[in-house]
XYZ file of C-alpha atoms in Angstrom:
97
model
C 10.283 4.995 4.119
C 13.791 3.960 5.199
C 12.753 0.334 4.571
C 12.432 1.058 0.826
C 15.202 0.982 -1.774
C 15.808 4.275 -3.585
C 14.414 2.826 -6.847
C 11.524 0.891 -5.265
C 8.302 0.521 -7.207
C 4.684 0.183 -6.179
C 1.943 -1.515 -8.208
C -1.779 -0.994 -7.690
C -4.692 -2.875 -9.327
C -5.574 -1.947 -12.905
C -8.561 0.154 -11.792
C -6.400 2.425 -9.616
C -5.799 6.026 -10.665
C -2.040 5.706 -10.146
C -1.201 2.187 -11.378
C 2.608 2.204 -11.008
C 4.846 4.463 -8.940
C 8.645 4.430 -9.271
C 11.185 5.743 -6.765
C 11.126 6.129 -2.996
C 10.373 9.874 -3.110
C 7.392 9.270 -5.414
C 6.165 6.481 -3.142
C 6.317 8.898 -0.207
C 4.254 11.428 -2.189
C 1.756 8.683 -3.091
C 1.277 7.752 0.567
C 0.924 11.417 1.576
C -1.765 11.863 -1.107
C -3.616 8.813 0.209
C -3.383 10.015 3.801
C -4.691 13.451 2.800
C -8.104 12.011 1.844
C -8.488 10.087 5.131
C -10.222 12.006 7.901
C -10.261 9.182 10.453
C -9.331 5.499 10.541
C -12.285 3.810 12.202
C -10.668 0.376 12.425
C -7.679 -1.453 11.012
C -6.096 -4.878 11.125
C -2.712 -6.027 9.836
C -1.932 -9.737 9.766
C 1.388 -11.234 10.713
C 3.648 -11.371 7.654
C 3.820 -14.538 5.603
C 7.435 -14.921 4.450
C 8.775 -16.952 1.521
C 12.370 -16.327 0.522
C 12.764 -12.690 -0.505
C 8.979 -12.096 -0.483
C 6.465 -11.436 2.258
C 2.774 -10.627 2.271
C 0.457 -8.927 4.732
C -3.328 -8.782 4.871
C -4.633 -5.279 5.571
C -8.214 -4.417 6.496
C -9.163 -0.778 6.963
C -12.434 1.034 7.590
C -11.979 4.782 7.291
C -13.920 8.015 7.052
C -12.903 10.196 4.119
C -12.477 13.954 4.206
C -15.583 14.245 1.971
C -17.645 12.462 4.657
C -17.826 9.082 2.938
C -16.798 5.842 4.618
C -14.983 2.974 2.942
C -13.948 -0.566 3.787
C -10.805 -1.957 2.171
C -9.623 -5.566 2.276
C -6.140 -5.845 0.807
C -3.165 -8.145 0.352
C 0.221 -6.459 0.049
C 3.054 -8.489 -1.483
C 6.569 -7.146 -0.968
C 9.890 -8.115 -2.517
C 13.077 -7.518 -0.513
C 16.651 -7.344 -1.821
C 19.710 -6.419 0.241
C 17.458 -5.695 3.225
C 15.283 -3.114 1.399
C 11.827 -3.331 -0.182
C 12.288 -3.085 -3.951
C 8.706 -3.790 -5.005
C 5.269 -3.791 -3.461
C 2.079 -4.898 -5.143
C -1.417 -4.507 -3.763
C -4.535 -6.540 -4.455
C -7.747 -5.169 -2.975
C -11.400 -4.326 -3.135
C -13.005 -1.221 -1.749
C -16.648 -1.085 -0.708
């Protein structure tokens, strides 16, 4: 999380349970919550970043087994904004099947 600014924010799609998260500590808690429902990552792929000025994006594909036994596939684009060498905003666009 050292790459994130103290007041960084994270935006999820409108259908997400937690739409907007503010602050690095809250982002850390959000990621810990997400990791707690994952039993095993079956496969993953991260593209090379596409950079434009103070923004970059990464494609993320994950297939994972959940702690409840279910399996999901996620295809996602993460868009990040950087200021003074720190991520100040991330926004995710994805579908889960």
